[in-house]
Amino acid sequence: AIPDPLPTPPSFTLLDLNIVTTPSTQYRRGSIDDLDVGVRVEVEGFFDSTSQTVTAREVHFKQAQIRFEAPVDPADVIPDESVTIMGSTVAFSPQTRDEDGIAASGLDEPTQVEVRGLMDRDGNMFATRIRERGNPDLGDTELRGPVSVIDRPNLVILEIDVDGSGAVFRDQDNQPISADQFFALVRVGTIVSAEDATYDPEAGT
């Protein structure tokens, strides 16, 4: 269960236990924004048996967390079925959070859309949340998912070629690091986010 709105610091319920976080809680393979009903996580921390509460040192997402933010045309949304964004098809489910009615009713005009979701072991993607992000803007896009190809300074994420030649690199705690440090950390399957990006749909880059 996830409180709505999330309190500060964030808390949630897992296997009938109360999970509370602190500013020093580390998130692996995702962030607090990726928590949702049905998302599988592993929590490490201090257990208080009296209150049945775990104070989390680490929250580790057990499924690959995906995220897209890019322009979407009305034809790219099949209500109650799926959305196609940046060339990837992401299925809706009864658990998809749909505050703006996109999954239920589609779009009337091209719109900047954010999709968060999960990828299963077969590569199928399922939306946990979809929402509007304003007017279409190819110059302000985001892509996150598992890396499939590493060809420094470039990566392939969800079949999109990511040119990192002009990028600022950050570690999992969002701290700036060098390109050498970044590529020493990345392996095939590592979850990487390309943010503040410019997307070319014709070239798939």
mmCIF file of C-alpha atoms in Angstrom:
data_model
loop_
_atom_site.group_PDB
_atom_site.id
_atom_site.type_symbol
_atom_site.label_atom_id
_atom_site.label_comp_id
_atom_site.label_asym_id
_atom_site.label_seq_id
_atom_site.Cartn_x
_atom_site.Cartn_y
_atom_site.Cartn_z
ATOM 1 C CA ALA A 1 0.000 0.000 0.000
ATOM 2 C CA ILE A 2 1.164 3.537 -0.843
ATOM 3 C CA PRO A 3 -0.270 6.565 1.017
ATOM 4 C CA ASP A 4 -1.568 9.295 -1.289
ATOM 5 C CA PRO A 5 -0.111 11.809 -0.903
ATOM 6 C CA LEU A 6 3.169 10.380 0.326
ATOM 7 C CA PRO A 7 4.195 11.712 3.734
ATOM 8 C CA THR A 8 7.618 13.218 4.419
ATOM 9 C CA PRO A 9 9.714 11.157 4.889
ATOM 10 C CA PRO A 10 8.051 8.647 2.546
ATOM 11 C CA SER A 11 6.523 5.488 4.007
ATOM 12 C CA PHE A 12 4.632 2.500 2.636
ATOM 13 C CA THR A 13 3.396 -0.963 3.595
ATOM 14 C CA LEU A 14 5.119 -4.173 2.519
ATOM 15 C CA LEU A 15 3.931 -7.655 3.597
ATOM 16 C CA ASP A 16 1.895 -6.071 6.411
ATOM 17 C CA LEU A 17 4.966 -4.241 7.756
ATOM 18 C CA ASN A 18 5.292 -0.475 7.968
ATOM 19 C CA ILE A 19 8.309 0.727 5.980
ATOM 20 C CA VAL A 20 9.661 4.196 6.754
ATOM 21 C CA THR A 21 12.513 5.922 4.987
ATOM 22 C CA THR A 22 14.964 8.652 5.973
ATOM 23 C CA PRO A 23 16.972 11.212 3.985
ATOM 24 C CA SER A 24 19.869 8.718 3.972
ATOM 25 C CA THR A 25 17.829 5.795 2.539
ATOM 26 C CA GLN A 26 19.460 4.508 -0.646
ATOM 27 C CA TYR A 27 17.373 3.492 -3.672
ATOM 28 C CA ARG A 28 18.744 0.901 -6.099
ATOM 29 C CA ARG A 29 17.469 0.456 -9.670
ATOM 30 C CA GLY A 30 14.755 3.071 -9.131
ATOM 31 C CA SER A 31 13.631 5.980 -6.974
ATOM 32 C CA ILE A 32 10.886 6.805 -4.492
ATOM 33 C CA ASP A 33 8.762 7.988 -7.442
ATOM 34 C CA ASP A 34 8.781 4.430 -8.821
ATOM 35 C CA LEU A 35 7.093 2.925 -5.771
ATOM 36 C CA ASP A 36 3.575 1.770 -6.526
ATOM 37 C CA VAL A 37 1.152 -0.985 -5.622
ATOM 38 C CA GLY A 38 2.442 -4.287 -6.980
ATOM 39 C CA VAL A 39 6.040 -3.140 -7.528
ATOM 40 C CA ARG A 40 8.459 -5.732 -6.128
ATOM 41 C CA VAL A 41 11.120 -4.352 -3.781
ATOM 42 C CA GLU A 42 13.584 -5.664 -1.233
ATOM 43 C CA VAL A 43 14.073 -3.548 1.901
ATOM 44 C CA GLU A 44 17.079 -3.659 4.230
ATOM 45 C CA GLY A 45 17.076 -1.813 7.537
ATOM 46 C CA PHE A 46 16.256 -1.856 11.251
ATOM 47 C CA PHE A 47 13.191 -3.853 12.358
ATOM 48 C CA ASP A 48 11.217 -2.723 15.401
ATOM 49 C CA SER A 49 9.106 -5.744 16.389
ATOM 50 C CA THR A 50 6.940 -3.718 18.777
ATOM 51 C CA SER A 51 5.641 -1.342 16.105
ATOM 52 C CA GLN A 52 6.155 -3.812 13.215
ATOM 53 C CA THR A 53 8.162 -1.098 11.449
ATOM 54 C CA VAL A 54 11.283 -1.287 9.304
ATOM 55 C CA THR A 55 13.431 1.838 9.031
ATOM 56 C CA ALA A 56 14.951 1.386 5.590
ATOM 57 C CA ARG A 57 18.651 1.777 4.865
ATOM 58 C CA GLU A 58 18.122 0.545 1.310
ATOM 59 C CA VAL A 59 15.194 -0.049 -1.028
ATOM 60 C CA HIS A 60 16.156 -2.301 -3.948
ATOM 61 C CA PHE A 61 13.771 -2.591 -6.896
ATOM 62 C CA LYS A 62 13.627 -6.203 -8.076
ATOM 63 C CA GLN A 63 12.246 -5.425 -11.536
ATOM 64 C CA ALA A 64 13.745 -3.131 -14.136
ATOM 65 C CA GLN A 65 12.216 0.345 -13.766
ATOM 66 C CA ILE A 66 11.520 2.132 -17.042
ATOM 67 C CA ARG A 67 10.616 5.740 -17.719
ATOM 68 C CA PHE A 68 9.865 7.726 -20.843
ATOM 69 C CA GLU A 69 9.061 11.391 -21.334
ATOM 70 C CA ALA A 70 8.498 12.490 -24.914
ATOM 71 C CA PRO A 71 5.832 13.712 -27.363
ATOM 72 C CA VAL A 72 2.992 11.259 -28.015
ATOM 73 C CA ASP A 73 0.440 11.511 -30.840
ATOM 74 C CA PRO A 74 -3.229 10.545 -30.367
ATOM 75 C CA ALA A 75 -2.720 7.543 -32.681
ATOM 76 C CA ASP A 76 -0.036 6.209 -30.310
ATOM 77 C CA VAL A 77 -2.535 5.544 -27.516
ATOM 78 C CA ILE A 78 -4.951 2.605 -27.607
ATOM 79 C CA PRO A 79 -7.287 3.242 -24.640
ATOM 80 C CA ASP A 80 -7.286 0.493 -22.008
ATOM 81 C CA GLU A 81 -4.562 -1.313 -23.953
ATOM 82 C CA SER A 82 -1.222 0.434 -24.513
ATOM 83 C CA VAL A 83 0.806 3.513 -25.399
ATOM 84 C CA THR A 84 3.671 3.659 -27.876
ATOM 85 C CA ILE A 85 6.348 6.150 -26.826
ATOM 86 C CA MET A 86 9.863 6.566 -28.226
ATOM 87 C CA GLY A 87 9.279 3.445 -30.311
ATOM 88 C CA SER A 88 8.396 1.223 -27.351
ATOM 89 C CA THR A 89 4.959 -0.176 -26.593
ATOM 90 C CA VAL A 90 3.993 -0.100 -22.916
ATOM 91 C CA ALA A 91 0.864 -1.984 -21.845
ATOM 92 C CA PHE A 92 -1.743 -0.638 -19.447
ATOM 93 C CA SER A 93 -3.068 -2.706 -16.561
ATOM 94 C CA PRO A 94 -5.756 -2.236 -13.893
ATOM 95 C CA GLN A 95 -2.956 -0.981 -11.608
ATOM 96 C CA THR A 96 -1.846 1.820 -13.967
ATOM 97 C CA ARG A 97 -2.213 5.227 -12.280
ATOM 98 C CA ASP A 98 -3.957 7.468 -14.789
ATOM 99 C CA GLU A 99 -4.692 10.845 -13.194
ATOM 100 C CA ASP A 100 -5.111 12.576 -16.567
ATOM 101 C CA GLY A 101 -7.298 9.935 -18.228
ATOM 102 C CA ILE A 102 -4.798 9.097 -20.981
ATOM 103 C CA ALA A 103 -4.959 5.316 -20.527
ATOM 104 C CA ALA A 104 -8.740 5.420 -20.254
ATOM 105 C CA SER A 105 -9.615 7.890 -23.013
ATOM 106 C CA GLY A 106 -6.504 8.580 -25.115
ATOM 107 C CA LEU A 107 -5.313 11.987 -26.330
ATOM 108 C CA ASP A 108 -7.032 14.696 -28.375
ATOM 109 C CA GLU A 109 -3.795 16.258 -29.622
ATOM 110 C CA PRO A 110 -0.022 15.671 -29.555
ATOM 111 C CA THR A 111 1.112 15.934 -25.936
ATOM 112 C CA GLN A 112 4.279 15.558 -23.882
ATOM 113 C CA VAL A 113 3.673 12.385 -21.873
ATOM 114 C CA GLU A 114 5.519 10.705 -19.026
ATOM 115 C CA VAL A 115 5.262 6.941 -18.663
ATOM 116 C CA ARG A 116 6.714 5.018 -15.721
ATOM 117 C CA GLY A 117 6.626 1.273 -15.580
ATOM 118 C CA LEU A 118 8.195 -2.130 -15.178
ATOM 119 C CA MET A 119 9.878 -4.571 -17.538
ATOM 120 C CA ASP A 120 9.481 -8.314 -17.057
ATOM 121 C CA ARG A 121 12.113 -10.943 -17.773
ATOM 122 C CA ASP A 122 10.850 -11.300 -21.355
ATOM 123 C CA GLY A 123 11.202 -7.585 -22.077
ATOM 124 C CA ASN A 124 7.470 -6.807 -21.917
ATOM 125 C CA MET A 125 6.732 -3.377 -20.445
ATOM 126 C CA PHE A 126 3.794 -2.436 -18.219
ATOM 127 C CA ALA A 127 2.858 1.098 -17.180
ATOM 128 C CA THR A 128 2.526 1.848 -13.485
ATOM 129 C CA ARG A 129 1.789 5.530 -14.169
ATOM 130 C CA ILE A 130 1.028 7.774 -17.133
ATOM 131 C CA ARG A 131 0.482 11.531 -17.076
ATOM 132 C CA GLU A 132 0.554 14.690 -19.188
ATOM 133 C CA ARG A 133 3.650 16.886 -19.143
ATOM 134 C CA GLY A 134 2.530 19.827 -21.288
ATOM 135 C CA ASN A 135 3.167 20.713 -24.901
ATOM 136 C CA PRO A 136 5.225 18.354 -27.113
ATOM 137 C CA ASP A 137 8.947 19.084 -26.744
ATOM 138 C CA LEU A 138 11.570 16.878 -28.408
ATOM 139 C CA GLY A 139 14.233 18.998 -26.712
ATOM 140 C CA ASP A 140 13.202 18.014 -23.189
ATOM 141 C CA THR A 141 12.930 14.246 -23.145
ATOM 142 C CA GLU A 142 13.927 11.473 -20.783
ATOM 143 C CA LEU A 143 14.608 7.772 -21.165
ATOM 144 C CA ARG A 144 15.418 5.216 -18.481
ATOM 145 C CA GLY A 145 15.880 1.488 -18.722
ATOM 146 C CA PRO A 146 18.417 -1.334 -18.869
ATOM 147 C CA VAL A 147 21.478 -0.848 -21.047
ATOM 148 C CA SER A 148 21.754 -3.402 -23.885
ATOM 149 C CA VAL A 149 24.866 -2.102 -25.692
ATOM 150 C CA ILE A 150 27.897 -0.160 -24.395
ATOM 151 C CA ASP A 151 30.025 1.607 -27.024
ATOM 152 C CA ARG A 152 31.633 4.488 -25.171
ATOM 153 C CA PRO A 153 30.603 7.288 -25.200
ATOM 154 C CA ASN A 154 27.334 5.821 -26.506
ATOM 155 C CA LEU A 155 24.774 3.433 -25.039
ATOM 156 C CA VAL A 156 21.686 1.655 -26.284
ATOM 157 C CA ILE A 157 18.711 1.833 -23.902
ATOM 158 C CA LEU A 158 15.379 0.284 -24.905
ATOM 159 C CA GLU A 159 16.550 0.220 -28.544
ATOM 160 C CA ILE A 160 17.307 3.957 -28.518
ATOM 161 C CA ASP A 161 20.886 5.044 -29.341
ATOM 162 C CA VAL A 162 22.031 7.431 -26.609
ATOM 163 C CA ASP A 163 24.897 9.765 -27.544
ATOM 164 C CA GLY A 164 26.760 10.591 -24.342
ATOM 165 C CA SER A 165 29.577 12.586 -25.902
ATOM 166 C CA GLY A 166 28.317 15.866 -24.415
ATOM 167 C CA ALA A 167 26.736 14.485 -21.272
ATOM 168 C CA VAL A 168 27.255 15.198 -17.595
ATOM 169 C CA PHE A 169 27.541 11.851 -15.811
ATOM 170 C CA ARG A 170 26.133 11.108 -12.361
ATOM 171 C CA ASP A 171 26.214 8.122 -10.037
ATOM 172 C CA GLN A 172 23.205 6.403 -8.444
ATOM 173 C CA ASP A 173 23.181 9.066 -5.715
ATOM 174 C CA ASN A 174 22.942 11.792 -8.393
ATOM 175 C CA GLN A 175 26.468 13.031 -7.672
ATOM 176 C CA PRO A 176 28.633 14.185 -10.610
ATOM 177 C CA ILE A 177 31.322 11.712 -11.664
ATOM 178 C CA SER A 178 33.748 11.475 -14.570
ATOM 179 C CA ALA A 179 33.029 9.574 -17.778
ATOM 180 C CA ASP A 180 35.716 7.056 -16.752
ATOM 181 C CA GLN A 181 33.984 6.460 -13.422
ATOM 182 C CA PHE A 182 30.589 6.154 -15.089
ATOM 183 C CA PHE A 183 31.628 3.605 -17.694
ATOM 184 C CA ALA A 184 33.495 1.611 -15.055
ATOM 185 C CA LEU A 185 30.139 1.172 -13.279
ATOM 186 C CA VAL A 186 27.946 0.348 -16.266
ATOM 187 C CA ARG A 187 27.302 -3.198 -17.424
ATOM 188 C CA VAL A 188 24.762 -4.680 -19.810
ATOM 189 C CA GLY A 189 21.534 -4.689 -17.804
ATOM 190 C CA THR A 190 22.453 -1.676 -15.635
ATOM 191 C CA ILE A 191 19.544 0.760 -15.300
ATOM 192 C CA VAL A 192 20.586 4.136 -16.732
ATOM 193 C CA SER A 193 18.623 7.353 -17.127
ATOM 194 C CA ALA A 194 19.278 9.815 -19.959
ATOM 195 C CA GLU A 195 17.743 13.131 -18.884
ATOM 196 C CA ASP A 196 17.457 16.658 -20.302
ATOM 197 C CA ALA A 197 17.875 14.998 -23.668
ATOM 198 C CA THR A 198 16.971 15.846 -27.255
ATOM 199 C CA TYR A 199 15.162 13.014 -29.030
ATOM 200 C CA ASP A 200 15.302 12.423 -32.795
ATOM 201 C CA PRO A 201 12.450 10.020 -33.615
ATOM 202 C CA GLU A 202 13.532 9.580 -37.241
ATOM 203 C CA ALA A 203 17.013 8.411 -36.289
ATOM 204 C CA GLY A 204 15.943 6.693 -33.069
ATOM 205 C CA THR A 205 18.600 8.612 -31.105
#
